[in-house]
mmCIF file of C-alpha atoms and ligand atoms in Angstrom:
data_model
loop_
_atom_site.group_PDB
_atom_site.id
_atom_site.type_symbol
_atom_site.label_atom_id
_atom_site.label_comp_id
_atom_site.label_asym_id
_atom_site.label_seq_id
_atom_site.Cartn_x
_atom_site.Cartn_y
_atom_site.Cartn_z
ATOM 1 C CA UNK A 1 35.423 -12.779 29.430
ATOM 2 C CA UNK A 2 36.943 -15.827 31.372
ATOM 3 C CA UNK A 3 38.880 -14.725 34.287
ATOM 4 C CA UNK A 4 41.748 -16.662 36.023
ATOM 5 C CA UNK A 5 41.121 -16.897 40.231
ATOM 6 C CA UNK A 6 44.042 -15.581 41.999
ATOM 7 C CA UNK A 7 45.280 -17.418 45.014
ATOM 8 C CA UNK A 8 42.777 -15.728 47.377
ATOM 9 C CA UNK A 9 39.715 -16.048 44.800
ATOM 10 C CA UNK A 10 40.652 -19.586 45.216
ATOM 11 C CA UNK A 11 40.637 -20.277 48.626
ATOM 12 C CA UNK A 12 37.516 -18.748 48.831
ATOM 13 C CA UNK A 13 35.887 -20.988 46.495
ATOM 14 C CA UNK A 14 37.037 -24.192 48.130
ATOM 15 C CA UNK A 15 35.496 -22.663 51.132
ATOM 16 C CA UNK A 16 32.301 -22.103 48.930
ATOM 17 C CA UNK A 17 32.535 -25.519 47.551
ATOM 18 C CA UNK A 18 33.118 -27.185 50.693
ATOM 19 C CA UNK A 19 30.147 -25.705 52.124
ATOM 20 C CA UNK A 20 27.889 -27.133 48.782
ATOM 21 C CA UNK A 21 29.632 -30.422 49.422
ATOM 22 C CA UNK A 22 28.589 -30.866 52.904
ATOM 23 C CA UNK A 23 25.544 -29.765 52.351
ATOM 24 C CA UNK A 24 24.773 -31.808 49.696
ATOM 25 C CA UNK A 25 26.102 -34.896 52.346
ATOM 26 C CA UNK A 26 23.793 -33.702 55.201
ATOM 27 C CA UNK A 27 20.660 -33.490 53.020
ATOM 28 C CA UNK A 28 21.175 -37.378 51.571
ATOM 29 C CA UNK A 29 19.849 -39.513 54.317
ATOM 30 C CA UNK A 30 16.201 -37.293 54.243
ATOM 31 C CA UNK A 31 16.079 -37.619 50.072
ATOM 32 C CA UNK A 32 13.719 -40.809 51.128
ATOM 33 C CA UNK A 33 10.386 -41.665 49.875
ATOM 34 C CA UNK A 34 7.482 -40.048 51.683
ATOM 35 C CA UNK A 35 9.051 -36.580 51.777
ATOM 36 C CA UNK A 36 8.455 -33.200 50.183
ATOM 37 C CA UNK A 37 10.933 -31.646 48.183
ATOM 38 C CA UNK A 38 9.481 -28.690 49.911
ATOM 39 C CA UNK A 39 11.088 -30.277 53.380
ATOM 40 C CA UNK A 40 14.228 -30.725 51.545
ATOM 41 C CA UNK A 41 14.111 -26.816 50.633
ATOM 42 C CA UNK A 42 13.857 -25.923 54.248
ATOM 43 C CA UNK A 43 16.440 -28.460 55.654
ATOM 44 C CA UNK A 44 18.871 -26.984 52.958
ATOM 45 C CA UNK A 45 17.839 -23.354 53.581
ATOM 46 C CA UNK A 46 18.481 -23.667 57.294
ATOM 47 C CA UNK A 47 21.460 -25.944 56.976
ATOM 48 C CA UNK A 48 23.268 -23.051 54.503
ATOM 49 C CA UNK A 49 22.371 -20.493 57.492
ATOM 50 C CA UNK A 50 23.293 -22.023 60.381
ATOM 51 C CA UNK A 51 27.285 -22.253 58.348
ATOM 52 C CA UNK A 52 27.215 -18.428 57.438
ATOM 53 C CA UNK A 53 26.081 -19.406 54.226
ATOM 54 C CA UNK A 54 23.423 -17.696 51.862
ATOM 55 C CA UNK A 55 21.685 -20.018 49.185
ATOM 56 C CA UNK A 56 22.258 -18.586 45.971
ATOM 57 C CA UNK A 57 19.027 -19.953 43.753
ATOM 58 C CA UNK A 58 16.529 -17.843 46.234
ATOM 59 C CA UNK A 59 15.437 -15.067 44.271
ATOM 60 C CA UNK A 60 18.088 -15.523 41.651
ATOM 61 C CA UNK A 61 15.971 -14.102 38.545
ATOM 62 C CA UNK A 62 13.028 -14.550 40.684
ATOM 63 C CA UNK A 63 13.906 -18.066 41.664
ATOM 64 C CA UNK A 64 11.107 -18.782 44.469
ATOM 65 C CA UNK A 65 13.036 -21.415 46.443
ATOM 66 C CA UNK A 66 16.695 -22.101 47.795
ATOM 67 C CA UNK A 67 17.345 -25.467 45.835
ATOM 68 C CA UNK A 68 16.560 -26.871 42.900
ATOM 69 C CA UNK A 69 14.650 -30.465 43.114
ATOM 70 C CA UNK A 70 13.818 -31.770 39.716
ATOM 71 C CA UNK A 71 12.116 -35.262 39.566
ATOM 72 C CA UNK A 72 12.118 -37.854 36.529
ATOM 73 C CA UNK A 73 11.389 -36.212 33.309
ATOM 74 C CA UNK A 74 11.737 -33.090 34.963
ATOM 75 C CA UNK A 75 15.912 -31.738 33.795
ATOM 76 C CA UNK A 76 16.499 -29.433 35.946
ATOM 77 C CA UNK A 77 15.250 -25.918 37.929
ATOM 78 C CA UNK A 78 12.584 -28.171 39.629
ATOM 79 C CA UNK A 79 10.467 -26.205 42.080
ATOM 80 C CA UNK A 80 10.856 -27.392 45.667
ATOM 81 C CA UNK A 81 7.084 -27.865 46.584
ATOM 82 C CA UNK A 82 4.657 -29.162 48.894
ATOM 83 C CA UNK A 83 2.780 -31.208 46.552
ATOM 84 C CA UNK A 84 5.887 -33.151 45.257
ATOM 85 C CA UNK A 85 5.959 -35.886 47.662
ATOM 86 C CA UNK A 86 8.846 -38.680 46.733
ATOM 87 C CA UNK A 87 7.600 -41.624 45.693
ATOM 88 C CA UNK A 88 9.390 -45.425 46.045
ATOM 89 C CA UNK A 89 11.281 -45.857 42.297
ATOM 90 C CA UNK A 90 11.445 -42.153 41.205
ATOM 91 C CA UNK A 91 14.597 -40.275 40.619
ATOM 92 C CA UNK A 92 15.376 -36.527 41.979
ATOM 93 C CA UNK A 93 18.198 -34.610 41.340
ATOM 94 C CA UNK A 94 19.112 -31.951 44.473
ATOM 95 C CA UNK A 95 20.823 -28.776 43.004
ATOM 96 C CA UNK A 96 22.663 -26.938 45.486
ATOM 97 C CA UNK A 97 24.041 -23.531 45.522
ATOM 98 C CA UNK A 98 25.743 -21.741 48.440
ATOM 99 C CA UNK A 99 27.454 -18.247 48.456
ATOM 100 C CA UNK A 100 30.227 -18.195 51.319
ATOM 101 C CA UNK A 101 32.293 -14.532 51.657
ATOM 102 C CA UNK A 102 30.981 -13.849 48.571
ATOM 103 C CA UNK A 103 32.053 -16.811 46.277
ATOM 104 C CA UNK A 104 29.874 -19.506 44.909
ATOM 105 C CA UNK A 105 30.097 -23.315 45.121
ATOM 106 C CA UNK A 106 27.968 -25.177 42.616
ATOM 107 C CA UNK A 107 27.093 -29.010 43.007
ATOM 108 C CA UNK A 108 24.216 -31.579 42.632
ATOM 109 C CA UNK A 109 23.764 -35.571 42.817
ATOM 110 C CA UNK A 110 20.276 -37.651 41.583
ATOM 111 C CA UNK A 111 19.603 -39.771 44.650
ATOM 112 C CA UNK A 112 17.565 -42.524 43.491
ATOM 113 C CA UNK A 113 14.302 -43.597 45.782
ATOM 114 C CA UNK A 114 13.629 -47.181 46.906
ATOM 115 C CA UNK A 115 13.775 -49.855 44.713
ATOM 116 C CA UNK A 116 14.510 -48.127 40.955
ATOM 117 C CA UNK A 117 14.248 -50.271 38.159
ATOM 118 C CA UNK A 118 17.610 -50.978 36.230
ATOM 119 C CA UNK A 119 17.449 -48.790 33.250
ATOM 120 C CA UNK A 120 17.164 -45.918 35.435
ATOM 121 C CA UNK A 121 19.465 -47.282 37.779
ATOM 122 C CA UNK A 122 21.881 -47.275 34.769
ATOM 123 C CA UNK A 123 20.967 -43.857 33.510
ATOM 124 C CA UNK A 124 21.779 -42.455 36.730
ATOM 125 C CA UNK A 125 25.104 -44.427 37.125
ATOM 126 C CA UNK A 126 26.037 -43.522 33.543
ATOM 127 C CA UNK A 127 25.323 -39.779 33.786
ATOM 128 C CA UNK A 128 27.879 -39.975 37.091
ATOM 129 C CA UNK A 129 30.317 -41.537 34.793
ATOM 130 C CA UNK A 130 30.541 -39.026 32.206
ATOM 131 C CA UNK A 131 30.764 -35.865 34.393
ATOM 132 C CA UNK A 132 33.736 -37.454 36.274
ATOM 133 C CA UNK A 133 34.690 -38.722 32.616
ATOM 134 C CA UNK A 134 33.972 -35.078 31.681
ATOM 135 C CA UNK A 135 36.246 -33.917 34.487
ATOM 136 C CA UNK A 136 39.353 -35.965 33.659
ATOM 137 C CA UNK A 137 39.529 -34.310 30.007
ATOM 138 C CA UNK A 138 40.062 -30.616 31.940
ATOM 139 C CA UNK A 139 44.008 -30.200 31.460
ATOM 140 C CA UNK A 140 45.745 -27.061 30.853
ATOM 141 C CA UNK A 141 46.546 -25.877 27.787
ATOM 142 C CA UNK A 142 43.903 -28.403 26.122
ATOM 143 C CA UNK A 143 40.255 -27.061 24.540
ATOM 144 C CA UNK A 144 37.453 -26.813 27.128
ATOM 145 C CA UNK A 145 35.430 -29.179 24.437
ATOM 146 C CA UNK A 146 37.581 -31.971 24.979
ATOM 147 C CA UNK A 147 34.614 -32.010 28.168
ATOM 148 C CA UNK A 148 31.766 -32.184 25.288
ATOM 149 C CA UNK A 149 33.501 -34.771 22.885
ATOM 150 C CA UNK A 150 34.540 -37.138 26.053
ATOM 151 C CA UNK A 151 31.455 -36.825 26.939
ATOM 152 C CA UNK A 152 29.343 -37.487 24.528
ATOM 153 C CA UNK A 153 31.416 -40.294 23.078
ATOM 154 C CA UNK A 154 30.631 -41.599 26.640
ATOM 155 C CA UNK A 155 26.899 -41.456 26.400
ATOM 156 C CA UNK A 156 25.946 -41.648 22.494
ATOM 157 C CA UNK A 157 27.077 -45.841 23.081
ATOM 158 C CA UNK A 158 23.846 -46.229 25.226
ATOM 159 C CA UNK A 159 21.246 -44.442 23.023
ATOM 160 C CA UNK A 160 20.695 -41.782 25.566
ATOM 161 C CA UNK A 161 20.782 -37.623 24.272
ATOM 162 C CA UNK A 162 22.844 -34.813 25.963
ATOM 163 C CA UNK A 163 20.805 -31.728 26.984
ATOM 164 C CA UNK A 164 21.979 -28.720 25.026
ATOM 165 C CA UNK A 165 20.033 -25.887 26.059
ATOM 166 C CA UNK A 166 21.827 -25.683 29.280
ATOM 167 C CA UNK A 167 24.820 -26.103 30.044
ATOM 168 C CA UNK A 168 28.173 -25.710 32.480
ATOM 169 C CA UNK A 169 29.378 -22.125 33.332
ATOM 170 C CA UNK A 170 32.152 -20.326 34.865
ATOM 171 C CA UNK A 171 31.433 -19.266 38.457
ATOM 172 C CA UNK A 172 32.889 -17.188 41.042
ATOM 173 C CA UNK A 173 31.531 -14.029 42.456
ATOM 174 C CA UNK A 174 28.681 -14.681 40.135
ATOM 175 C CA UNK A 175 26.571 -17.660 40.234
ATOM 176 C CA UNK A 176 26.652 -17.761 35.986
ATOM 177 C CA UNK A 177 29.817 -16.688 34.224
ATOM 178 C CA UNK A 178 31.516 -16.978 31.249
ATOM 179 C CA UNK A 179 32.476 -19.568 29.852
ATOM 180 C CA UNK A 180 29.381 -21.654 28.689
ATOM 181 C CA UNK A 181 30.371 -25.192 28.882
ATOM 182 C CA UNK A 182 28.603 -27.805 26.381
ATOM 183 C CA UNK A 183 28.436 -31.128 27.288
ATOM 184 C CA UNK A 184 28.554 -32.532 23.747
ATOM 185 C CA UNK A 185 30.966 -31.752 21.230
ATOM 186 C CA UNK A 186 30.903 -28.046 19.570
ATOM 187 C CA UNK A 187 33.715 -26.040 18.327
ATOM 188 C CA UNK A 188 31.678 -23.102 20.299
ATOM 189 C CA UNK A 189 33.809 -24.769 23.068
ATOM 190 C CA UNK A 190 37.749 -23.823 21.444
ATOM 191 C CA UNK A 191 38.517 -22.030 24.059
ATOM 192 C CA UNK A 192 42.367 -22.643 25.684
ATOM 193 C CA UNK A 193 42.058 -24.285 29.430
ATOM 194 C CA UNK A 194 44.163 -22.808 31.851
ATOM 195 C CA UNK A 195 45.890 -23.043 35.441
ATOM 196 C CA UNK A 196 43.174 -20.782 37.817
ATOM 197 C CA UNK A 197 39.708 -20.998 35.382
ATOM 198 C CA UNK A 198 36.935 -22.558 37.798
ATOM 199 C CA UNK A 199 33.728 -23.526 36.166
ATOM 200 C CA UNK A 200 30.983 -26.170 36.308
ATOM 201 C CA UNK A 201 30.494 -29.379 34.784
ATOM 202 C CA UNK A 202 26.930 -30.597 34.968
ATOM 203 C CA UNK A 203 25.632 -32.992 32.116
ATOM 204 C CA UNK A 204 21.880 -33.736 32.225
ATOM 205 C CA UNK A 205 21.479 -36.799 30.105
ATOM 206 C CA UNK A 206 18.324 -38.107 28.825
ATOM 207 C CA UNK A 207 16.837 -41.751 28.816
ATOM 208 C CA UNK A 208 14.967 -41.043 25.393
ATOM 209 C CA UNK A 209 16.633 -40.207 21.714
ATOM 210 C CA UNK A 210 15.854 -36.481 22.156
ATOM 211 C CA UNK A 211 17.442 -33.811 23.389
ATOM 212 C CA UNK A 212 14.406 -31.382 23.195
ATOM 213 C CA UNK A 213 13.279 -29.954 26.646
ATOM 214 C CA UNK A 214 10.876 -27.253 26.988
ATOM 215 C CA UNK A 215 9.883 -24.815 29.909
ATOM 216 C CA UNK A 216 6.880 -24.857 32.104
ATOM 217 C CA UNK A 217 4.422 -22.063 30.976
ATOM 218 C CA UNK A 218 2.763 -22.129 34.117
ATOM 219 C CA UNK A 219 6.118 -21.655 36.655
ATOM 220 C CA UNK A 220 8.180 -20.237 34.048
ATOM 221 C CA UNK A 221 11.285 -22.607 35.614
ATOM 222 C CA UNK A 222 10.859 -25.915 35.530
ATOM 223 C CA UNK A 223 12.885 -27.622 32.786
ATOM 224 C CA UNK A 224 10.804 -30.852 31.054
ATOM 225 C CA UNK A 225 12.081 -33.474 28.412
ATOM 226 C CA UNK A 226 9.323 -33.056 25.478
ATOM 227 C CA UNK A 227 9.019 -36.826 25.000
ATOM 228 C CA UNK A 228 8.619 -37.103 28.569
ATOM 229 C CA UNK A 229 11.400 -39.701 29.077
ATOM 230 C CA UNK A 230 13.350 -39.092 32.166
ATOM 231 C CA UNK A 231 16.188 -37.659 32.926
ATOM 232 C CA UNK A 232 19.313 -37.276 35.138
ATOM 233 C CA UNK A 233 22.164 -35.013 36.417
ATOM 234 C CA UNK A 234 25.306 -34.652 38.070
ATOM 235 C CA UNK A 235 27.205 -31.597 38.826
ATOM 236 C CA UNK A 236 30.685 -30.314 40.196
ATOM 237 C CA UNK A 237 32.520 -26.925 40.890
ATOM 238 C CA UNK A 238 35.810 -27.502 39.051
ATOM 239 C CA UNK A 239 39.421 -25.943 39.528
ATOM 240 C CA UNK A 240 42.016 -25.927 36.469
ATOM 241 C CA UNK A 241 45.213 -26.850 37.990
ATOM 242 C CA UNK A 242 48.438 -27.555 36.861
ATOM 243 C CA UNK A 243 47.858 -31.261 36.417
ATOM 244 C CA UNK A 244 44.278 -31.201 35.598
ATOM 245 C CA UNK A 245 41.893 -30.275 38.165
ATOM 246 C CA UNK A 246 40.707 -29.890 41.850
ATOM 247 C CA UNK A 247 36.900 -30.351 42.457
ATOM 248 C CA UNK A 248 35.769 -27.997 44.350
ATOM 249 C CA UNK A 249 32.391 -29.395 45.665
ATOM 250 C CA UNK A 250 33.946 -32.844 46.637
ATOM 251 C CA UNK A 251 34.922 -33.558 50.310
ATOM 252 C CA UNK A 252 38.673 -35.527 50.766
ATOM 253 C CA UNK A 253 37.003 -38.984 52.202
ATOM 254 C CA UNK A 254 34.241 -38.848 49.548
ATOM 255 C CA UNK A 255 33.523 -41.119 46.753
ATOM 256 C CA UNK A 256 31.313 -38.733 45.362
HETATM 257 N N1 LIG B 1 22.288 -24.613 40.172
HETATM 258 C C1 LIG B 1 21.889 -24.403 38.799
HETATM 259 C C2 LIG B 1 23.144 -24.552 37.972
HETATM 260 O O1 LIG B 1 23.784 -25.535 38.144
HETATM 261 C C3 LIG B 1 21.253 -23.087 38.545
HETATM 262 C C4 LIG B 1 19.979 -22.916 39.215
HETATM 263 S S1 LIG B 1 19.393 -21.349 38.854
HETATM 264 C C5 LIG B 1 17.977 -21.296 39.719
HETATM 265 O O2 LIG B 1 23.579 -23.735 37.228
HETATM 266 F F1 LIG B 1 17.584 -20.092 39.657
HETATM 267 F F2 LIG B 1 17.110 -22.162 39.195
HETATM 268 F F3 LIG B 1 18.202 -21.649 40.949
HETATM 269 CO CO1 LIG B 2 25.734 -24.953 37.798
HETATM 270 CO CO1 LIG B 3 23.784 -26.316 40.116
#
């Protein structure tokens, strides 16, 4: 069942998105080679504290961590960890997910590290494109897979592959709700938009031809491509309005 926010479900998300948004902007400027995503994790973690925040991955189905860091070929659910130490030309995407007052906000950026050689440059830069692409086909009263078909006539120019085992989702009180939102095309996705629905957008787009990914036996989270190519992401909490939409998860003054 998709439910339509009332006016004080609403204000509570931008609150909620707001939060993801700035926290997203204060953890930028330490996503530099030579750190641990682990360090990332704990800057987040206290970051969502110290603004009466709670992070919503921790323990979420037995998430371990607060964030979600997933590097290169990894899609997404990366493990923040230790051991994963950026390196100069490597890509990581930073998932972030805050509960404020009870609501959710939902949003993620790849930050690329150093000097990152063009085709990834352009990956990442394309896979921005199509979620804001992605956002600008949310009207009222038009199908939610007007998101899919924009964009994956976006992406299927480049020879790149949409991810289709996850996808967007409703969110509100719960971190995951209904609807599930494809980002290619699928008539799963005729469902009517309208004026108060708030859900995700978050295409993960692949370098390589396939869209296969498969899940780490060993952490039972982390999301691989199969041919190993890599892989990016982009993500924002989305409002249907009466002329399209309000993004949650962006601040006023920000490009992003
Ligand atoms: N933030 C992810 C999303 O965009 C979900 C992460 S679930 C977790 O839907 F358990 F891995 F944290
Ligand atoms: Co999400
Ligand atoms: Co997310």
């Amino acid at each position: 069942m998709i439910t339509i926010k009332n006016q004080e479900e609403i204000e509570k998300m931008r609150k909620a998105g707001k939060l993801a948004a700035q926290l997203l902007n204060y953890i930028e400027p330490f996503v530099k080679e030579g750190v641990s995503t682990l360090y990332l994790n704990d800057l987040c973690e206290e970051f969502t504290q110290k603004h009466g925040g709670i992070s919503a991955p921790l323990n979420y189905n037995g998430f371990p961590k607060s964030i979600c860091t997933s590097i290169n070929n990894v899609v997404c659910h990366g493990i923040p960890s230790e051991k994963d130490i950026l390196k100069d030309g490597d890509i990581v995407n930073v998932d972030v997910t805050v509960i404020l007052d009870g609501y959710h906000g939902d949003t993620s950026r790849t930050f690329m590290i150093g000097n990152v050689d063009e085709k990834t440059k352009n990956l990442v830069n394309r896979t921005k494109n199509a979620l804001y692409r992605g956002i600008d086909a949310v009207k009222p009263g038009k199908y939610l897979y007007e998101v899919g078909k924009t964009i994956e006539k976006y992406i299927s120019k480049f020879g790149y592959s949409i991810v289709r085992d996850y996808g967007g989702h409703g969110i509100g009180k719960s971190f995951h709700e209904d609807p599930h939102v494809f980002h290619h095309f699928t008539k799963d996705n005729k469902i009517r938009l309208r004026e108060g629905m708030i859900f995700t957008i978050e295409p993960m787009i692949n370098m390589g031809k396939s869209y296969a990914v498969e899940t780490s036996l060993t952490d039972g989270w982390t999301v691989t491509t199969v041919d190993g190519s890599i892989s990016a992401q982009f993500e924002h909490t989305i409002l249907v309005t009466s002329k399209g939409t309000e993004i949650l998860t962006k601040l006023p003054n920000s490009k992003l």
